[in-house]
Amino acid sequence: MTDPSTPEPAENPSPFTPPPSARAHRLRTSRGEFAVVEMPAAPGVPVRGVALLVPGYTGSKEDFALMHRPLAQRGYRTVAVDGRGQNESEGPDDDESAYAQGELARDVLAQAAALGTPVHLLGHSLGGQLCRAAVLLDHTPFRSFTLMSSGPAQISVSQEQRVKLLRDALAVMTLAEVWDVMQTMGPPEEVGGPARGPVSPEQLRQRWLNTRPAQLLAAGRQLCTEPDRVDELAALPLPFHVLSGAHDDTWPVPLLDEMAVRLRARRTVIEGAEHSPNADQPEATARALADFWDTVPGERV
């Protein structure tokens, strides 16, 4: 990661075209720079808040591309981020310690601080676990916390087997070779994380090649070992939202229902969606998010 005291560089050239009215740039934080796609609230719409969107395993900021516009129309400025070592954000290739959960949680806190106002936090899948760790370190930068398709502890046995296969392959093969193998196993989102969205197959491949091997290894290990910290989270004075598709192989929907009860959280199930409701049903997902955020008390920006 670069020194945040250095001058801000020019806009980051990217093969991923942001949605109309959004811009791709690097967010300068106390922990370095992160590639983001940011969209302001729509012109003429009262600004109701800012949302930080954190992607999951094998994912990136592009996973949220179809939600920026409908959220902007509801008055929300949205900032989707590539985490450390993920797609277009820098990180070491081989040092897994840089991707320890505590390190990535502090990155989330730094990203929130750089936005200059308390934010609505959303974490998808692995991103939900990282965001939970950030909130448990310090909940004060956040107005609310949404866990999207992100469960209380480790992933399901079937997905754990897929992630372990992926980790084993990464230990002996190049990223390009692993990508080719994944194509024979089914869609990449079925191998531990999301990979769909409004991008071409070649862009999906490029995103995979951009992501640092150490990040993939460390994140896969975390998904398979994460403990249940729901009770700790429930003790915090934050509004919670548990959102998922109607079917999810990574964390079964009944488990997400139970987690929402334990958190006393708002619960939303998006019909016609699976593990990535942001890609499967972006309009309905954005509407559910804005409906929740609209109920959150606190100063608007």
PDB file of C-alpha atoms in Angstrom:
ATOM      1  CA  MET A   1       0.000   0.000   0.000  1.00  0.00           C
ATOM      2  CA  THR A   2       1.262   3.502  -0.720  1.00  0.00           C
ATOM      3  CA  ASP A   3       2.007   6.237   1.776  1.00  0.00           C
ATOM      4  CA  PRO A   4      -1.151   8.330   2.295  1.00  0.00           C
ATOM      5  CA  SER A   5       1.002  11.417   2.831  1.00  0.00           C
ATOM      6  CA  THR A   6       2.089  11.434  -0.809  1.00  0.00           C
ATOM      7  CA  PRO A   7       0.173  13.503  -3.384  1.00  0.00           C
ATOM      8  CA  GLU A   8      -2.943  11.870  -4.794  1.00  0.00           C
ATOM      9  CA  PRO A   9      -2.163  10.245  -8.152  1.00  0.00           C
ATOM     10  CA  ALA A  10      -4.116  10.601 -11.341  1.00  0.00           C
ATOM     11  CA  GLU A  11      -7.277   8.589 -11.876  1.00  0.00           C
ATOM     12  CA  ASN A  12      -6.523   4.893 -12.018  1.00  0.00           C
ATOM     13  CA  PRO A  13      -6.768   3.481 -15.565  1.00  0.00           C
ATOM     14  CA  SER A  14      -8.999   0.416 -15.432  1.00  0.00           C
ATOM     15  CA  PRO A  15     -10.450  -2.113 -17.872  1.00  0.00           C
ATOM     16  CA  PHE A  16     -13.678  -1.963 -15.837  1.00  0.00           C
ATOM     17  CA  THR A  17     -15.939   0.854 -16.981  1.00  0.00           C
ATOM     18  CA  PRO A  18     -17.872   2.395 -14.073  1.00  0.00           C
ATOM     19  CA  PRO A  19     -21.612   3.025 -14.432  1.00  0.00           C
ATOM     20  CA  PRO A  20     -22.739   6.368 -15.888  1.00  0.00           C
ATOM     21  CA  SER A  21     -22.290   9.238 -13.373  1.00  0.00           C
ATOM     22  CA  ALA A  22     -19.909   7.117 -11.281  1.00  0.00           C
ATOM     23  CA  ARG A  23     -16.146   7.476 -11.239  1.00  0.00           C
ATOM     24  CA  ALA A  24     -13.322   5.068 -10.567  1.00  0.00           C
ATOM     25  CA  HIS A  25     -10.541   6.497  -8.417  1.00  0.00           C
ATOM     26  CA  ARG A  26      -8.254   5.730  -5.508  1.00  0.00           C
ATOM     27  CA  LEU A  27      -9.493   6.483  -2.019  1.00  0.00           C
ATOM     28  CA  ARG A  28      -6.664   7.834   0.116  1.00  0.00           C
ATOM     29  CA  THR A  29      -6.746   6.569   3.713  1.00  0.00           C
ATOM     30  CA  SER A  30      -4.472   6.359   6.741  1.00  0.00           C
ATOM     31  CA  ARG A  31      -3.675   2.796   5.644  1.00  0.00           C
ATOM     32  CA  GLY A  32      -2.926   3.549   2.010  1.00  0.00           C
ATOM     33  CA  GLU A  33      -4.979   3.827  -1.155  1.00  0.00           C
ATOM     34  CA  PHE A  34      -7.828   1.607  -2.285  1.00  0.00           C
ATOM     35  CA  ALA A  35      -9.455   1.371  -5.707  1.00  0.00           C
ATOM     36  CA  VAL A  36     -13.093   2.419  -5.501  1.00  0.00           C
ATOM     37  CA  VAL A  37     -16.085   3.186  -7.668  1.00  0.00           C
ATOM     38  CA  GLU A  38     -18.080   6.074  -6.273  1.00  0.00           C
ATOM     39  CA  MET A  39     -21.420   7.532  -7.287  1.00  0.00           C
ATOM     40  CA  PRO A  40     -23.062  10.610  -5.741  1.00  0.00           C
ATOM     41  CA  ALA A  41     -26.734  10.932  -4.964  1.00  0.00           C
ATOM     42  CA  ALA A  42     -28.763  11.745  -8.064  1.00  0.00           C
ATOM     43  CA  PRO A  43     -29.126  15.448  -8.984  1.00  0.00           C
ATOM     44  CA  GLY A  44     -32.119  17.062  -7.351  1.00  0.00           C
ATOM     45  CA  VAL A  45     -32.511  14.273  -4.791  1.00  0.00           C
ATOM     46  CA  PRO A  46     -31.957  15.112  -1.104  1.00  0.00           C
ATOM     47  CA  VAL A  47     -28.789  13.406   0.114  1.00  0.00           C
ATOM     48  CA  ARG A  48     -29.777  10.862   2.739  1.00  0.00           C
ATOM     49  CA  GLY A  49     -26.448   9.204   3.499  1.00  0.00           C
ATOM     50  CA  VAL A  50     -23.265   7.485   2.382  1.00  0.00           C
ATOM     51  CA  ALA A  51     -22.821   3.730   1.972  1.00  0.00           C
ATOM     52  CA  LEU A  52     -19.554   1.765   1.951  1.00  0.00           C
ATOM     53  CA  LEU A  53     -19.898  -1.494  -0.010  1.00  0.00           C
ATOM     54  CA  VAL A  54     -17.381  -4.271   0.722  1.00  0.00           C
ATOM     55  CA  PRO A  55     -17.202  -7.304  -1.630  1.00  0.00           C
ATOM     56  CA  GLY A  56     -16.650 -10.966  -0.891  1.00  0.00           C
ATOM     57  CA  TYR A  57     -14.230 -13.756  -1.733  1.00  0.00           C
ATOM     58  CA  THR A  58     -12.965 -13.607  -5.347  1.00  0.00           C
ATOM     59  CA  GLY A  59     -15.121 -10.491  -5.756  1.00  0.00           C
ATOM     60  CA  SER A  60     -14.467  -6.793  -6.292  1.00  0.00           C
ATOM     61  CA  LYS A  61     -16.079  -3.372  -6.338  1.00  0.00           C
ATOM     62  CA  GLU A  62     -17.671  -4.261  -9.706  1.00  0.00           C
ATOM     63  CA  ASP A  63     -20.015  -6.677  -7.909  1.00  0.00           C
ATOM     64  CA  PHE A  64     -22.094  -3.645  -6.880  1.00  0.00           C
ATOM     65  CA  ALA A  65     -22.146  -1.899 -10.271  1.00  0.00           C
ATOM     66  CA  LEU A  66     -25.856  -2.462 -10.900  1.00  0.00           C
ATOM     67  CA  MET A  67     -26.887  -1.021  -7.519  1.00  0.00           C
ATOM     68  CA  HIS A  68     -25.228   2.396  -7.738  1.00  0.00           C
ATOM     69  CA  ARG A  69     -27.895   4.027  -9.913  1.00  0.00           C
ATOM     70  CA  PRO A  70     -31.003   2.899  -7.970  1.00  0.00           C
ATOM     71  CA  LEU A  71     -29.346   3.841  -4.679  1.00  0.00           C
ATOM     72  CA  ALA A  72     -28.352   7.243  -6.076  1.00  0.00           C
ATOM     73  CA  GLN A  73     -31.970   7.811  -7.033  1.00  0.00           C
ATOM     74  CA  ARG A  74     -32.928   7.218  -3.400  1.00  0.00           C
ATOM     75  CA  GLY A  75     -30.426   9.823  -2.222  1.00  0.00           C
ATOM     76  CA  TYR A  76     -27.465   7.651  -1.287  1.00  0.00           C
ATOM     77  CA  ARG A  77     -23.857   8.252  -2.226  1.00  0.00           C
ATOM     78  CA  THR A  78     -22.258   4.834  -2.709  1.00  0.00           C
ATOM     79  CA  VAL A  79     -18.600   3.835  -2.511  1.00  0.00           C
ATOM     80  CA  ALA A  80     -17.698   0.275  -3.557  1.00  0.00           C
ATOM     81  CA  VAL A  81     -14.163  -0.772  -2.707  1.00  0.00           C
ATOM     82  CA  ASP A  82     -11.548  -3.310  -3.719  1.00  0.00           C
ATOM     83  CA  GLY A  83      -9.981  -4.555  -0.485  1.00  0.00           C
ATOM     84  CA  ARG A  84      -6.257  -4.919   0.069  1.00  0.00           C
ATOM     85  CA  GLY A  85      -4.823  -7.228  -2.614  1.00  0.00           C
ATOM     86  CA  GLN A  86      -8.212  -7.514  -4.317  1.00  0.00           C
ATOM     87  CA  ASN A  87      -8.435  -6.700  -8.037  1.00  0.00           C
ATOM     88  CA  GLU A  88      -7.114  -3.129  -8.466  1.00  0.00           C
ATOM     89  CA  SER A  89      -6.030  -2.444  -4.866  1.00  0.00           C
ATOM     90  CA  GLU A  90      -2.405  -3.094  -4.025  1.00  0.00           C
ATOM     91  CA  GLY A  91      -1.133  -5.775  -1.667  1.00  0.00           C
ATOM     92  CA  PRO A  92       1.696  -8.294  -1.332  1.00  0.00           C
ATOM     93  CA  ASP A  93       1.659 -11.415  -3.497  1.00  0.00           C
ATOM     94  CA  ASP A  94       3.048 -13.841  -0.924  1.00  0.00           C
ATOM     95  CA  ASP A  95       2.686 -12.415   2.602  1.00  0.00           C
ATOM     96  CA  GLU A  96      -0.531 -13.828   4.048  1.00  0.00           C
ATOM     97  CA  SER A  97      -0.065 -11.890   7.308  1.00  0.00           C
ATOM     98  CA  ALA A  98      -1.029  -8.707   5.421  1.00  0.00           C
ATOM     99  CA  TYR A  99      -4.473 -10.254   4.908  1.00  0.00           C
ATOM    100  CA  ALA A 100      -5.171 -11.317   8.484  1.00  0.00           C
ATOM    101  CA  GLN A 101      -8.721 -10.468   9.463  1.00  0.00           C
ATOM    102  CA  GLY A 102      -7.598  -7.790  11.920  1.00  0.00           C
ATOM    103  CA  GLU A 103      -5.547  -6.054   9.232  1.00  0.00           C
ATOM    104  CA  LEU A 104      -8.430  -6.023   6.757  1.00  0.00           C
ATOM    105  CA  ALA A 105     -10.848  -4.881   9.465  1.00  0.00           C
ATOM    106  CA  ARG A 106      -8.614  -1.881  10.145  1.00  0.00           C
ATOM    107  CA  ASP A 107      -8.609  -1.184   6.414  1.00  0.00           C
ATOM    108  CA  VAL A 108     -12.427  -0.980   6.525  1.00  0.00           C
ATOM    109  CA  LEU A 109     -12.246   1.451   9.443  1.00  0.00           C
ATOM    110  CA  ALA A 110      -9.739   3.585   7.526  1.00  0.00           C
ATOM    111  CA  GLN A 111     -11.959   3.579   4.435  1.00  0.00           C
ATOM    112  CA  ALA A 112     -14.931   4.722   6.496  1.00  0.00           C
ATOM    113  CA  ALA A 113     -12.870   7.469   8.133  1.00  0.00           C
ATOM    114  CA  ALA A 114     -11.679   8.708   4.736  1.00  0.00           C
ATOM    115  CA  LEU A 115     -15.272   9.257   3.635  1.00  0.00           C
ATOM    116  CA  GLY A 116     -15.610  11.920   6.299  1.00  0.00           C
ATOM    117  CA  THR A 117     -19.012  11.020   7.726  1.00  0.00           C
ATOM    118  CA  PRO A 118     -20.661   8.075   9.493  1.00  0.00           C
ATOM    119  CA  VAL A 119     -21.560   5.535   6.823  1.00  0.00           C
ATOM    120  CA  HIS A 120     -23.994   2.721   6.226  1.00  0.00           C
ATOM    121  CA  LEU A 121     -21.753  -0.362   6.047  1.00  0.00           C
ATOM    122  CA  LEU A 122     -22.544  -3.328   3.797  1.00  0.00           C
ATOM    123  CA  GLY A 123     -20.453  -6.487   3.588  1.00  0.00           C
ATOM    124  CA  HIS A 124     -21.144  -9.273   1.092  1.00  0.00           C
ATOM    125  CA  SER A 125     -20.173 -12.856   2.013  1.00  0.00           C
ATOM    126  CA  LEU A 126     -16.531 -12.752   3.196  1.00  0.00           C
ATOM    127  CA  GLY A 127     -16.910  -8.970   3.189  1.00  0.00           C
ATOM    128  CA  GLY A 128     -19.566  -9.355   5.877  1.00  0.00           C
ATOM    129  CA  GLN A 129     -17.101 -11.153   8.117  1.00  0.00           C
ATOM    130  CA  LEU A 130     -14.459  -8.481   7.569  1.00  0.00           C
ATOM    131  CA  CYS A 131     -16.991  -5.736   8.253  1.00  0.00           C
ATOM    132  CA  ARG A 132     -18.158  -7.521  11.395  1.00  0.00           C
ATOM    133  CA  ALA A 133     -14.572  -7.581  12.653  1.00  0.00           C
ATOM    134  CA  ALA A 134     -14.287  -3.846  11.898  1.00  0.00           C
ATOM    135  CA  VAL A 135     -17.520  -3.023  13.706  1.00  0.00           C
ATOM    136  CA  LEU A 136     -16.394  -5.047  16.738  1.00  0.00           C
ATOM    137  CA  LEU A 137     -13.183  -3.008  16.833  1.00  0.00           C
ATOM    138  CA  ASP A 138     -15.053   0.322  16.595  1.00  0.00           C
ATOM    139  CA  HIS A 139     -18.726   0.756  15.740  1.00  0.00           C
ATOM    140  CA  THR A 140     -18.759   4.550  15.945  1.00  0.00           C
ATOM    141  CA  PRO A 141     -17.923   5.269  12.249  1.00  0.00           C
ATOM    142  CA  PHE A 142     -21.097   3.454  11.165  1.00  0.00           C
ATOM    143  CA  ARG A 143     -24.779   4.369  11.059  1.00  0.00           C
ATOM    144  CA  SER A 144     -25.873   0.811  10.302  1.00  0.00           C
ATOM    145  CA  PHE A 145     -24.493  -2.572   9.293  1.00  0.00           C
ATOM    146  CA  THR A 146     -25.937  -4.882   6.629  1.00  0.00           C
ATOM    147  CA  LEU A 147     -24.700  -8.451   6.297  1.00  0.00           C
ATOM    148  CA  MET A 148     -25.525  -9.590   2.774  1.00  0.00           C
ATOM    149  CA  SER A 149     -25.347 -13.349   2.186  1.00  0.00           C
ATOM    150  CA  SER A 150     -22.917 -13.542   5.103  1.00  0.00           C
ATOM    151  CA  GLY A 151     -23.507 -15.974   7.926  1.00  0.00           C
ATOM    152  CA  PRO A 152     -22.686 -16.309  11.617  1.00  0.00           C
ATOM    153  CA  ALA A 153     -19.572 -18.483  11.349  1.00  0.00           C
ATOM    154  CA  GLN A 154     -17.726 -20.720   8.873  1.00  0.00           C
ATOM    155  CA  ILE A 155     -19.196 -21.593   5.478  1.00  0.00           C
ATOM    156  CA  SER A 156     -21.155 -24.772   4.711  1.00  0.00           C
ATOM    157  CA  VAL A 157     -19.355 -28.103   4.411  1.00  0.00           C
ATOM    158  CA  SER A 158     -19.937 -28.279   0.646  1.00  0.00           C
ATOM    159  CA  GLN A 159     -18.492 -24.815   0.077  1.00  0.00           C
ATOM    160  CA  GLU A 160     -15.650 -25.501   2.481  1.00  0.00           C
ATOM    161  CA  GLN A 161     -14.647 -28.444   0.299  1.00  0.00           C
ATOM    162  CA  ARG A 162     -14.647 -26.219  -2.790  1.00  0.00           C
ATOM    163  CA  VAL A 163     -12.576 -23.532  -1.073  1.00  0.00           C
ATOM    164  CA  LYS A 164     -10.055 -26.121   0.119  1.00  0.00           C
ATOM    165  CA  LEU A 165      -9.754 -27.455  -3.429  1.00  0.00           C
ATOM    166  CA  LEU A 166      -9.095 -23.920  -4.625  1.00  0.00           C
ATOM    167  CA  ARG A 167      -6.477 -23.334  -1.934  1.00  0.00           C
ATOM    168  CA  ASP A 168      -4.738 -26.610  -2.789  1.00  0.00           C
ATOM    169  CA  ALA A 169      -4.661 -25.628  -6.458  1.00  0.00           C
ATOM    170  CA  LEU A 170      -3.240 -22.184  -5.673  1.00  0.00           C
ATOM    171  CA  ALA A 171      -0.362 -23.837  -3.826  1.00  0.00           C
ATOM    172  CA  VAL A 172       0.918 -25.611  -6.943  1.00  0.00           C
ATOM    173  CA  MET A 173      -0.499 -23.733  -9.947  1.00  0.00           C
ATOM    174  CA  THR A 174      -0.428 -20.217 -11.377  1.00  0.00           C
ATOM    175  CA  LEU A 175      -3.510 -18.024 -11.186  1.00  0.00           C
ATOM    176  CA  ALA A 176      -4.047 -18.481 -14.925  1.00  0.00           C
ATOM    177  CA  GLU A 177      -3.874 -22.263 -14.603  1.00  0.00           C
ATOM    178  CA  VAL A 178      -6.288 -22.242 -11.662  1.00  0.00           C
ATOM    179  CA  TRP A 179      -8.725 -20.090 -13.636  1.00  0.00           C
ATOM    180  CA  ASP A 180      -8.771 -22.638 -16.440  1.00  0.00           C
ATOM    181  CA  VAL A 181      -9.474 -25.426 -13.959  1.00  0.00           C
ATOM    182  CA  MET A 182     -12.281 -23.437 -12.340  1.00  0.00           C
ATOM    183  CA  GLN A 183     -14.058 -23.150 -15.670  1.00  0.00           C
ATOM    184  CA  THR A 184     -14.435 -26.941 -15.684  1.00  0.00           C
ATOM    185  CA  MET A 185     -15.855 -26.921 -12.126  1.00  0.00           C
ATOM    186  CA  GLY A 186     -18.722 -24.555 -12.813  1.00  0.00           C
ATOM    187  CA  PRO A 187     -19.240 -20.812 -12.341  1.00  0.00           C
ATOM    188  CA  PRO A 188     -16.492 -19.199 -10.231  1.00  0.00           C
ATOM    189  CA  GLU A 189     -19.037 -18.009  -7.644  1.00  0.00           C
ATOM    190  CA  GLU A 190     -19.657 -21.689  -6.902  1.00  0.00           C
ATOM    191  CA  VAL A 191     -16.012 -22.062  -5.866  1.00  0.00           C
ATOM    192  CA  GLY A 192     -16.216 -20.014  -2.727  1.00  0.00           C
ATOM    193  CA  GLY A 193     -17.378 -16.564  -3.757  1.00  0.00           C
ATOM    194  CA  PRO A 194     -19.109 -14.225  -6.180  1.00  0.00           C
ATOM    195  CA  ALA A 195     -17.898 -13.642  -9.705  1.00  0.00           C
ATOM    196  CA  ARG A 196     -20.957 -12.465 -11.555  1.00  0.00           C
ATOM    197  CA  GLY A 197     -21.921  -8.962 -12.514  1.00  0.00           C
ATOM    198  CA  PRO A 198     -22.068  -6.608 -15.493  1.00  0.00           C
ATOM    199  CA  VAL A 199     -18.630  -7.558 -16.788  1.00  0.00           C
ATOM    200  CA  SER A 200     -17.445  -9.790 -19.617  1.00  0.00           C
ATOM    201  CA  PRO A 201     -15.858 -13.233 -19.165  1.00  0.00           C
ATOM    202  CA  GLU A 202     -12.480 -11.733 -20.049  1.00  0.00           C
ATOM    203  CA  GLN A 203     -12.917  -9.031 -17.414  1.00  0.00           C
ATOM    204  CA  LEU A 204     -13.800 -11.699 -14.846  1.00  0.00           C
ATOM    205  CA  ARG A 205     -10.598 -13.517 -15.780  1.00  0.00           C
ATOM    206  CA  GLN A 206      -8.592 -10.305 -15.523  1.00  0.00           C
ATOM    207  CA  ARG A 207     -10.047  -9.606 -12.085  1.00  0.00           C
ATOM    208  CA  TRP A 208      -8.995 -13.076 -10.975  1.00  0.00           C
ATOM    209  CA  LEU A 209      -5.476 -12.540 -12.317  1.00  0.00           C
ATOM    210  CA  ASN A 210      -5.274  -9.140 -10.584  1.00  0.00           C
ATOM    211  CA  THR A 211      -6.074 -10.556  -7.153  1.00  0.00           C
ATOM    212  CA  ARG A 212      -3.046 -11.466  -5.046  1.00  0.00           C
ATOM    213  CA  PRO A 213      -2.533 -15.196  -4.335  1.00  0.00           C
ATOM    214  CA  ALA A 214      -1.831 -14.551  -0.653  1.00  0.00           C
ATOM    215  CA  GLN A 215      -5.151 -12.723  -0.337  1.00  0.00           C
ATOM    216  CA  LEU A 216      -7.020 -15.672  -1.840  1.00  0.00           C
ATOM    217  CA  LEU A 217      -5.242 -18.152   0.424  1.00  0.00           C
ATOM    218  CA  ALA A 218      -5.766 -16.144   3.601  1.00  0.00           C
ATOM    219  CA  ALA A 219      -9.400 -15.357   2.788  1.00  0.00           C
ATOM    220  CA  GLY A 220     -10.179 -18.988   1.959  1.00  0.00           C
ATOM    221  CA  ARG A 221      -8.719 -20.094   5.272  1.00  0.00           C
ATOM    222  CA  GLN A 222     -10.788 -17.515   7.129  1.00  0.00           C
ATOM    223  CA  LEU A 223     -14.022 -18.651   5.471  1.00  0.00           C
ATOM    224  CA  CYS A 224     -13.371 -22.195   6.699  1.00  0.00           C
ATOM    225  CA  THR A 225     -12.486 -21.289  10.297  1.00  0.00           C
ATOM    226  CA  GLU A 226     -14.539 -18.199  11.223  1.00  0.00           C
ATOM    227  CA  PRO A 227     -16.050 -18.502  14.734  1.00  0.00           C
ATOM    228  CA  ASP A 228     -19.552 -17.405  15.713  1.00  0.00           C
ATOM    229  CA  ARG A 229     -19.371 -13.818  17.012  1.00  0.00           C
ATOM    230  CA  VAL A 230     -23.036 -12.914  16.633  1.00  0.00           C
ATOM    231  CA  ASP A 231     -23.600 -12.372  20.352  1.00  0.00           C
ATOM    232  CA  GLU A 232     -20.710  -9.887  20.472  1.00  0.00           C
ATOM    233  CA  LEU A 233     -22.179  -8.043  17.510  1.00  0.00           C
ATOM    234  CA  ALA A 234     -25.694  -8.022  18.974  1.00  0.00           C
ATOM    235  CA  ALA A 235     -24.400  -6.205  22.065  1.00  0.00           C
ATOM    236  CA  LEU A 236     -23.481  -3.128  20.002  1.00  0.00           C
ATOM    237  CA  PRO A 237     -25.872  -0.162  19.647  1.00  0.00           C
ATOM    238  CA  LEU A 238     -26.241  -0.359  15.848  1.00  0.00           C
ATOM    239  CA  PRO A 239     -29.183  -1.089  13.543  1.00  0.00           C
ATOM    240  CA  PHE A 240     -28.559  -4.406  11.776  1.00  0.00           C
ATOM    241  CA  HIS A 241     -29.913  -5.815   8.530  1.00  0.00           C
ATOM    242  CA  VAL A 242     -29.554  -9.400   7.301  1.00  0.00           C
ATOM    243  CA  LEU A 243     -30.208  -9.634   3.555  1.00  0.00           C
ATOM    244  CA  SER A 244     -29.898 -12.687   1.335  1.00  0.00           C
ATOM    245  CA  GLY A 245     -31.272 -14.426  -1.694  1.00  0.00           C
ATOM    246  CA  ALA A 246     -33.994 -17.031  -1.388  1.00  0.00           C
ATOM    247  CA  HIS A 247     -31.402 -19.797  -1.829  1.00  0.00           C
ATOM    248  CA  ASP A 248     -27.802 -19.899  -0.647  1.00  0.00           C
ATOM    249  CA  ASP A 249     -25.379 -22.827  -0.644  1.00  0.00           C
ATOM    250  CA  THR A 250     -22.701 -20.934   1.275  1.00  0.00           C
ATOM    251  CA  TRP A 251     -24.802 -20.214   4.375  1.00  0.00           C
ATOM    252  CA  PRO A 252     -28.242 -21.893   4.315  1.00  0.00           C
ATOM    253  CA  VAL A 253     -31.128 -19.420   4.468  1.00  0.00           C
ATOM    254  CA  PRO A 254     -32.543 -20.849   7.761  1.00  0.00           C
ATOM    255  CA  LEU A 255     -29.157 -20.145   9.374  1.00  0.00           C
ATOM    256  CA  LEU A 256     -29.364 -16.538   8.176  1.00  0.00           C
ATOM    257  CA  ASP A 257     -32.927 -16.320   9.523  1.00  0.00           C
ATOM    258  CA  GLU A 258     -31.689 -17.469  12.932  1.00  0.00           C
ATOM    259  CA  MET A 259     -28.807 -14.998  12.871  1.00  0.00           C
ATOM    260  CA  ALA A 260     -31.221 -12.145  12.178  1.00  0.00           C
ATOM    261  CA  VAL A 261     -33.278 -13.112  15.226  1.00  0.00           C
ATOM    262  CA  ARG A 262     -30.162 -13.181  17.404  1.00  0.00           C
ATOM    263  CA  LEU A 263     -29.187  -9.718  16.131  1.00  0.00           C
ATOM    264  CA  ARG A 264     -32.742  -8.357  16.408  1.00  0.00           C
ATOM    265  CA  ALA A 265     -32.079  -7.312  12.831  1.00  0.00           C
ATOM    266  CA  ARG A 266     -34.281  -6.393   9.934  1.00  0.00           C
ATOM    267  CA  ARG A 267     -34.511  -9.461   7.675  1.00  0.00           C
ATOM    268  CA  THR A 268     -34.884  -9.302   3.890  1.00  0.00           C
ATOM    269  CA  VAL A 269     -35.056 -12.246   1.479  1.00  0.00           C
ATOM    270  CA  ILE A 270     -34.719 -11.327  -2.201  1.00  0.00           C
ATOM    271  CA  GLU A 271     -36.796 -13.636  -4.364  1.00  0.00           C
ATOM    272  CA  GLY A 272     -35.124 -14.881  -7.528  1.00  0.00           C
ATOM    273  CA  ALA A 273     -31.658 -14.392  -6.025  1.00  0.00           C
ATOM    274  CA  GLU A 274     -29.027 -16.755  -4.656  1.00  0.00           C
ATOM    275  CA  HIS A 275     -25.654 -15.972  -3.037  1.00  0.00           C
ATOM    276  CA  SER A 276     -25.209 -12.691  -4.940  1.00  0.00           C
ATOM    277  CA  PRO A 277     -28.501 -10.749  -4.775  1.00  0.00           C
ATOM    278  CA  ASN A 278     -26.541  -7.633  -5.780  1.00  0.00           C
ATOM    279  CA  ALA A 279     -25.968  -9.293  -9.180  1.00  0.00           C
ATOM    280  CA  ASP A 280     -29.048 -11.540  -9.407  1.00  0.00           C
ATOM    281  CA  GLN A 281     -31.678  -8.919  -8.476  1.00  0.00           C
ATOM    282  CA  PRO A 282     -29.903  -5.550  -8.137  1.00  0.00           C
ATOM    283  CA  GLU A 283     -33.011  -3.348  -8.302  1.00  0.00           C
ATOM    284  CA  ALA A 284     -34.853  -5.289  -5.590  1.00  0.00           C
ATOM    285  CA  THR A 285     -31.694  -5.461  -3.494  1.00  0.00           C
ATOM    286  CA  ALA A 286     -31.059  -1.725  -3.779  1.00  0.00           C
ATOM    287  CA  ARG A 287     -34.676  -1.002  -2.897  1.00  0.00           C
ATOM    288  CA  ALA A 288     -34.454  -3.185   0.212  1.00  0.00           C
ATOM    289  CA  LEU A 289     -31.231  -1.494   1.294  1.00  0.00           C
ATOM    290  CA  ALA A 290     -32.601   2.022   0.829  1.00  0.00           C
ATOM    291  CA  ASP A 291     -35.819   1.093   2.637  1.00  0.00           C
ATOM    292  CA  PHE A 292     -33.736  -0.042   5.610  1.00  0.00           C
ATOM    293  CA  TRP A 293     -31.362   2.913   5.550  1.00  0.00           C
ATOM    294  CA  ASP A 294     -34.298   5.324   5.399  1.00  0.00           C
ATOM    295  CA  THR A 295     -35.421   4.037   8.822  1.00  0.00           C
ATOM    296  CA  VAL A 296     -32.064   4.577  10.505  1.00  0.00           C
ATOM    297  CA  PRO A 297     -32.089   7.570  12.857  1.00  0.00           C
ATOM    298  CA  GLY A 298     -29.259  10.045  12.838  1.00  0.00           C
ATOM    299  CA  GLU A 299     -28.014  13.120  11.056  1.00  0.00           C
ATOM    300  CA  ARG A 300     -28.250  13.069   7.298  1.00  0.00           C
ATOM    301  CA  VAL A 301     -25.417  14.428   5.157  1.00  0.00           C
TER     302      VAL A 301
END
